[in-house]
Structures are given as structure tokens and as C-alpha cells.
Short mmCIF file of C-alpha atoms in Angstrom, two decimals:
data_model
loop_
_atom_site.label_atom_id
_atom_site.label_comp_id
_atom_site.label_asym_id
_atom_site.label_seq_id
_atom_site.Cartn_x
_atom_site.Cartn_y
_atom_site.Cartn_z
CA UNK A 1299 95.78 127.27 126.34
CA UNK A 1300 94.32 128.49 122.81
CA UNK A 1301 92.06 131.64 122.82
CA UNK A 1302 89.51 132.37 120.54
CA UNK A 1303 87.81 135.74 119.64
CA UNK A 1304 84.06 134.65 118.35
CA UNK A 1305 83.15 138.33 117.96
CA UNK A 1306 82.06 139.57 121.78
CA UNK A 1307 82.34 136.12 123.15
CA UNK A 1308 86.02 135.19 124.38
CA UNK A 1309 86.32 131.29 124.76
CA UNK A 1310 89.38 129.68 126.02
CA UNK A 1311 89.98 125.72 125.42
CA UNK A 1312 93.00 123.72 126.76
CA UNK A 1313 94.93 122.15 123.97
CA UNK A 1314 94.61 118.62 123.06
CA UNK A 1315 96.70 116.31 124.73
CA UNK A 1316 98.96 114.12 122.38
CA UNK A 1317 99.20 110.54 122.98
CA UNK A 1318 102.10 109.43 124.89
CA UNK A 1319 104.48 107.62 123.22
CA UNK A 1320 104.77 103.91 124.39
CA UNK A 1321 102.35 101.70 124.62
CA UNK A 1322 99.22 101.44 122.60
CA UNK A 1323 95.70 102.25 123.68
CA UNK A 1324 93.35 99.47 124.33
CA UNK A 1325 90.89 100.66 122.05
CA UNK A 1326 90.75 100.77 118.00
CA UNK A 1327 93.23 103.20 116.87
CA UNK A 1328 93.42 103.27 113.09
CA UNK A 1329 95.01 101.06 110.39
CA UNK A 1330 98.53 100.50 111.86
CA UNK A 1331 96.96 98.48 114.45
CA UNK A 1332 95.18 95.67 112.62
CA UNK A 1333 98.70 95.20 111.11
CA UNK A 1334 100.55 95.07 114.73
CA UNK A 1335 98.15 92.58 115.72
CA UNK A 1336 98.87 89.81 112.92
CA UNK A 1337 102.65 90.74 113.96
CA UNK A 1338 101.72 89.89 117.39
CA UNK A 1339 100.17 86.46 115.70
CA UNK A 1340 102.80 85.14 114.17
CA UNK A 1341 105.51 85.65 117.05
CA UNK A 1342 102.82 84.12 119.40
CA UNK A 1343 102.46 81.21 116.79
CA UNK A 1344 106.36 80.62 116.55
CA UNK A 1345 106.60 80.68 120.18
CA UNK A 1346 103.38 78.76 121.63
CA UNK A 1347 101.81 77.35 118.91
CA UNK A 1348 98.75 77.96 116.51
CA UNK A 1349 96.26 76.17 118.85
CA UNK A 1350 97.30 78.00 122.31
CA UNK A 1351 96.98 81.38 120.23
CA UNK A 1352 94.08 82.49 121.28
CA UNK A 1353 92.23 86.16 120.74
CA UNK A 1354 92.48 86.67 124.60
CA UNK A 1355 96.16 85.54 124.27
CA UNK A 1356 96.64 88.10 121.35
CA UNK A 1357 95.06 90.97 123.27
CA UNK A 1358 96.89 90.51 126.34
CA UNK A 1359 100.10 90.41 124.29
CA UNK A 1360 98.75 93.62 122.95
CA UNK A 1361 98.17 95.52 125.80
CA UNK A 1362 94.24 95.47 124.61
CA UNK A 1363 91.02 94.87 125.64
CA UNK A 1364 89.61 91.54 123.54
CA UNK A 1365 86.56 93.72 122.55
CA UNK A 1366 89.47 95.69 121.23
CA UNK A 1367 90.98 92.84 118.85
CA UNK A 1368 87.19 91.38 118.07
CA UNK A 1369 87.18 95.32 116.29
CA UNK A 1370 90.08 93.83 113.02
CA UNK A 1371 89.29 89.99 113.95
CA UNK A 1372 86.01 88.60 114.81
CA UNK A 1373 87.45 85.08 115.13
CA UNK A 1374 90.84 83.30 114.95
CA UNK A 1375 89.79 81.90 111.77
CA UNK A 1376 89.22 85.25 110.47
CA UNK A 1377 92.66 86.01 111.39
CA UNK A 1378 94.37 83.00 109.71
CA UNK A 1379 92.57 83.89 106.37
CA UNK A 1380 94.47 87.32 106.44
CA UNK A 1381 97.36 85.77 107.69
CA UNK A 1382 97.73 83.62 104.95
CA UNK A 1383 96.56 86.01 101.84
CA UNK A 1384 98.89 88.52 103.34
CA UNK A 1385 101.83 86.61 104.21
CA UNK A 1386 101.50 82.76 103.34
CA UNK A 1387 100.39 83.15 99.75
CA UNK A 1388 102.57 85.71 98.31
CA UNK A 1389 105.67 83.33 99.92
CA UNK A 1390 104.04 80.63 97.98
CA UNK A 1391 103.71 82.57 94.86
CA UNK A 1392 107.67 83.21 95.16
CA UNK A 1393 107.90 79.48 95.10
CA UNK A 1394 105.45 79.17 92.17
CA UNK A 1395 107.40 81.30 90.13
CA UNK A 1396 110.82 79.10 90.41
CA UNK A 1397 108.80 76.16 88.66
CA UNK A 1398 107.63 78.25 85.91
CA UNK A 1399 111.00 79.89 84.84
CA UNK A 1400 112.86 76.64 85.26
CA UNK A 1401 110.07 74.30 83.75
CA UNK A 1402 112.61 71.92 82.25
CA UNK A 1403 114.77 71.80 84.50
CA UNK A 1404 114.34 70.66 88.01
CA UNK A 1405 117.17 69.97 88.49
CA UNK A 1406 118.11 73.86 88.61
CA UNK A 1407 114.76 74.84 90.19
CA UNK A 1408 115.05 72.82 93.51
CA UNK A 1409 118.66 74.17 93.90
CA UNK A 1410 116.49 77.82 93.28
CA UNK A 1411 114.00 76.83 95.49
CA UNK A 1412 116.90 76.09 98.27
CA UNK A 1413 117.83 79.58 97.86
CA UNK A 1414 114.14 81.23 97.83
CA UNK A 1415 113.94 79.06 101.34
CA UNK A 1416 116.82 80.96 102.89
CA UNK A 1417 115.54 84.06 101.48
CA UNK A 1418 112.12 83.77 102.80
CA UNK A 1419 113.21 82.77 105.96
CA UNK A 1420 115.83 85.07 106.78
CA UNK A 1421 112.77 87.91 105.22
CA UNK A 1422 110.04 85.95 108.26
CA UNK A 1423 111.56 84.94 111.18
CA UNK A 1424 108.50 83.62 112.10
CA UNK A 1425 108.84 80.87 109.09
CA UNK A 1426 110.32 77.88 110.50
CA UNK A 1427 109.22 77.92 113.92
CA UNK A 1428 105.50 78.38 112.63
CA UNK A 1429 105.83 75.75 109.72
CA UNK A 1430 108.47 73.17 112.04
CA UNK A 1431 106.41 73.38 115.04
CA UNK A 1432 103.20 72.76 113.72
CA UNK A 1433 104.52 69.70 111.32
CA UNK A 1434 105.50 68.14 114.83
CA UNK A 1435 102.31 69.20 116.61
CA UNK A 1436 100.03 66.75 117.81
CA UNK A 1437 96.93 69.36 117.44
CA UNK A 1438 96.00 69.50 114.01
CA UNK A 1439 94.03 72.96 114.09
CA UNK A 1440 96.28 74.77 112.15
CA UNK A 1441 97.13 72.62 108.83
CA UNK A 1442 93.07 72.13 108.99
CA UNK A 1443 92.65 75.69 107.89
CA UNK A 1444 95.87 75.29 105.76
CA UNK A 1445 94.24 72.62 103.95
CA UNK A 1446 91.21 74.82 103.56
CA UNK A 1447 93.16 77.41 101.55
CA UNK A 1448 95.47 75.19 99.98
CA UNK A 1449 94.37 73.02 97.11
CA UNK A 1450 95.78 68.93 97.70
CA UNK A 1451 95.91 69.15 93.76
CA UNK A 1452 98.84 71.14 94.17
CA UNK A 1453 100.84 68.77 96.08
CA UNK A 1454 99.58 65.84 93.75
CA UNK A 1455 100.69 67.54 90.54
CA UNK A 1456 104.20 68.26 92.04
CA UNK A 1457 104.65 64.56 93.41
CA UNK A 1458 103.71 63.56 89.74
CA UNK A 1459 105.66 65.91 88.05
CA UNK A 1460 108.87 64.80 90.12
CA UNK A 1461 108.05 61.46 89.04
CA UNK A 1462 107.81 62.47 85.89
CA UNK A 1463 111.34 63.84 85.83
CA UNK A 1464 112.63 60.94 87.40
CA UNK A 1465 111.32 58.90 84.47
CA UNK A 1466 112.90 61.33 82.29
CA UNK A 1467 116.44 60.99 83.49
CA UNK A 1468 116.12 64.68 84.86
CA UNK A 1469 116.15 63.43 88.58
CA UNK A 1470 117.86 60.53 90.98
CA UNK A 1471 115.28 57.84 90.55
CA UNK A 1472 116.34 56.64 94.48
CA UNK A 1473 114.62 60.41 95.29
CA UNK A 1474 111.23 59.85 97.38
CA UNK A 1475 109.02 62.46 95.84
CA UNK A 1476 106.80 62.31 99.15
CA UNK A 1477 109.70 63.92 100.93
CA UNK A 1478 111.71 65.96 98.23
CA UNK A 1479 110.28 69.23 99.70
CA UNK A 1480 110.20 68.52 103.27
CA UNK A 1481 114.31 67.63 102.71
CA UNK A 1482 115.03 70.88 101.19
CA UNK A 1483 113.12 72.83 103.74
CA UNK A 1484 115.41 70.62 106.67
CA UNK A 1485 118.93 72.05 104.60
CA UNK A 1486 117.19 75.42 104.86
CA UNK A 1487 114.90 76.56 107.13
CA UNK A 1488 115.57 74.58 109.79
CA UNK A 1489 119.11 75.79 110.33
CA UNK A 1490 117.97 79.14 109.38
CA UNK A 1491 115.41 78.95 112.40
CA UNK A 1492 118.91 77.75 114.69
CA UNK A 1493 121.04 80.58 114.06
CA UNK A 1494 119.78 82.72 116.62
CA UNK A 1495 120.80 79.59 119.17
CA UNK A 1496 124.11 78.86 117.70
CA UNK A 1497 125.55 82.44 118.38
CA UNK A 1498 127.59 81.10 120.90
CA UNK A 1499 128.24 77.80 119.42
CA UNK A 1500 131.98 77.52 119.02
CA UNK A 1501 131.47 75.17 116.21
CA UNK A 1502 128.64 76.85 114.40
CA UNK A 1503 128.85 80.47 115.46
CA UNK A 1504 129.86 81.48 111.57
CA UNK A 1505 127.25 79.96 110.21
CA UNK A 1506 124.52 82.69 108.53
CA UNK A 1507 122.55 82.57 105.27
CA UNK A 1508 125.42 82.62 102.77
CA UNK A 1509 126.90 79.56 104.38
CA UNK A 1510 123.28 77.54 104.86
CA UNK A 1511 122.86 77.94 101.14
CA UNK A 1512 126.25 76.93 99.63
CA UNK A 1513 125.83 73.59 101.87
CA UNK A 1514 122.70 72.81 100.61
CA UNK A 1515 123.45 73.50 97.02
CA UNK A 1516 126.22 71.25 97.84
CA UNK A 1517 124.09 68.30 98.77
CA UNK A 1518 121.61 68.98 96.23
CA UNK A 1519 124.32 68.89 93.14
CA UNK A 1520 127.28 66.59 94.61
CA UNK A 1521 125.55 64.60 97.79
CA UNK A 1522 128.53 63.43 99.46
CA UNK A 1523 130.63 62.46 96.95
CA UNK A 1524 133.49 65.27 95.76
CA UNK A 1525 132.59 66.48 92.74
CA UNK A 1526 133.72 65.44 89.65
CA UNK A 1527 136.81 67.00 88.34
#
């Protein structure tokens, strides 16, 4: 108890009670929150899905009221959008960056972009469940709003580039540039998103980042032919 002299008045006043550490309030409490709440997101994405995802879902995950979460997110759209300018874009941007430092040669920039997929996974564990489970979903609600914020021109001009290349002698002309990508995110993210089930795989329990990328690197330079000597 705090007393304070005000002249001829004595007041006392109980101190303020700190919060107890634990779980959150229900209510708004300040920035960290909005950014526990898209945490809470994505594990509830990797785990049930974009479409079973709900607000209500979120807040009871949260330990919150829904008025609570309506507070940061007024709808789950709302959510996505910061989901993806916060976390999908700047992942994206990584990948970006490999084709314009290795321009003219593609050869080197998928084997770079196999590594960047490692990296970014092992950085977001959230990555290949999220991405994996929704490319095998039959509900389409998420990669509607991904096409929304991604541009189809994007994935046109890299089909036509690897074309391109392939004309050029740069690239295996046998390669299907429709599924170029989706095979290096298989070598990569996929058994990235595994590990944590193959802990206590006899034949597999060694297997970590390090190992996931010299394999694919592997495939990507040699296929399954030795290399030459």
C-alpha cells in the first residue's frame, strides 16, 4: 500500500496488480498481440487447413474472446493480406533475387533456389505443411486469395523463360517447365516438412538440412547417373 501526503489530506491506494504471467488476457493488449495471433494462423493453417481456420477457431486457440481478434482482424481475408505482405512476400522476394543475380545462368539459380527452399523452410516451419496441404486440398479458398495477390504473369514469364533456356542449350530440353518448380520444392520442402516424423526412423533419422540439400543438388547437376570423372 502507497501513501500519499496531498498537503492535509492523507490518501492511501493499493498498488497495482501486475499481470500474471501465463496466459494472455482476452481483451486487446497492445502490439505483441496482433503478432501472436498471425503465429497462431499459420500453425492452425499447417495443422487444419486454410478453410477450417476460422476467426472463432483463432480466438479459441488464443485463449480470446472473438470480439477480441475482430480488434487486429476484421475478417479472415484481412488476415491473409497481412499474412502474406508480412511473411509470403518477403519469402518470395528471396526467391526473386536468385533469378536476378544468376540471370544467365539457370542452371546455377535452380540449384540456388534448392538451397533458398531449405533455408526458408527450416526459417517457417509452417512452409510446407501450409503450401503441401493446400496444393492437395480439395477447397480452393486459400490459392483464391493467393491468386489475388499474386500476378499469373509471373508464373507465365518463368514458364517462358525456362523455355527459353531450353532453346538455348542452358537447360535439359526433356524438363517440363509446368513442373520445374513444383519438383524442386518435392527435393526440398517436402522432406524438410518430414524431419520432425523421421526422428525415429532408423533409416532416415540423420537426415537434417545439410543432407536434404546436397541430395537435391545432386539430382539437379548429375540425375542418377555418377558424375563424370
Amino acid at each position: 500500500m502507497r501513501v500519499i501526503d496531498s498537503g492535509d489530506t492523507v490518501v492511501t491506494s493499493s498498488p497495482r496488480k501486475a499481470r500474471r504471467p501465463g496466459r494472455p488476457p482476452t481483451q486487446p493488449d497492445g502490439p505483441d498481440q496482433r503478432e501472436r495471433l498471425v503465429g497462431i494462423a499459420l500453425e492452425l493453417y499447417a495443422r487444419q487447413g486454410y478453410t477450417a481456420t476460422t476467426l472463432a477457431a483463432i480466438a479459441r486457440a488464443a485463449g480470446m474472446t472473438p470480439a477480441a481478434v475482430h480488434y487486429y482482424f476484421k475478417t479472415r481475408e484481412q488476415l491473409f493480406d497481412t499474412i502474406f505482405d508480412e511473411h509470403i512476400a518477403p519469402m518470395r522476394a528471396r526467391i526473386d533475387d536468385i533469378f536476378q543475380t544468376h540471370a544467365n545462368d539457370p542452371a546455377a539459380a535452380f540449384a540456388r533456389l534448392a538451397e533458398r527452399f531449405v533455408e526458408l523452410a527450416a526459417e517457417h516451419s509452417w512452409m510446407g505443411p501450409v503450401f503441401f496441404g493446400e496444393l492437395l486440398n480439395d477447397h480452393d479458398l486459400f490459392k483464391q486469395h493467393l491468386r489475388k495477390r499474386v500476378k499469373a504473369s509471373r508464373q507465365v514469364a518463368l514458364v517462358t523463360a525456362i523455355r527459353r533456356w531450353q532453346d538455348e542449350g542452358r537447360l535439359n530440353k526433356a524438363l517440363d517447365p509446368a513442373l520445374l518448380m513444383t519438383s524442386i520444392l518435392s527435393l526440398t520442402v517436402l522432406p524438410m516438412t518430414a524431419l520432425r516424423k523421421w526422428k525415429d526412423d532408423p533409416l532416415r533419422k540423420h537426415i537434417g538440412p545439410e543432407e536434404i540439400t546436397r541430395h537435391a543438388l545432386a539430382l539437379l547437376s548429375h540425375g542418377l547417373a555418377p558424375p563424370k570423372a
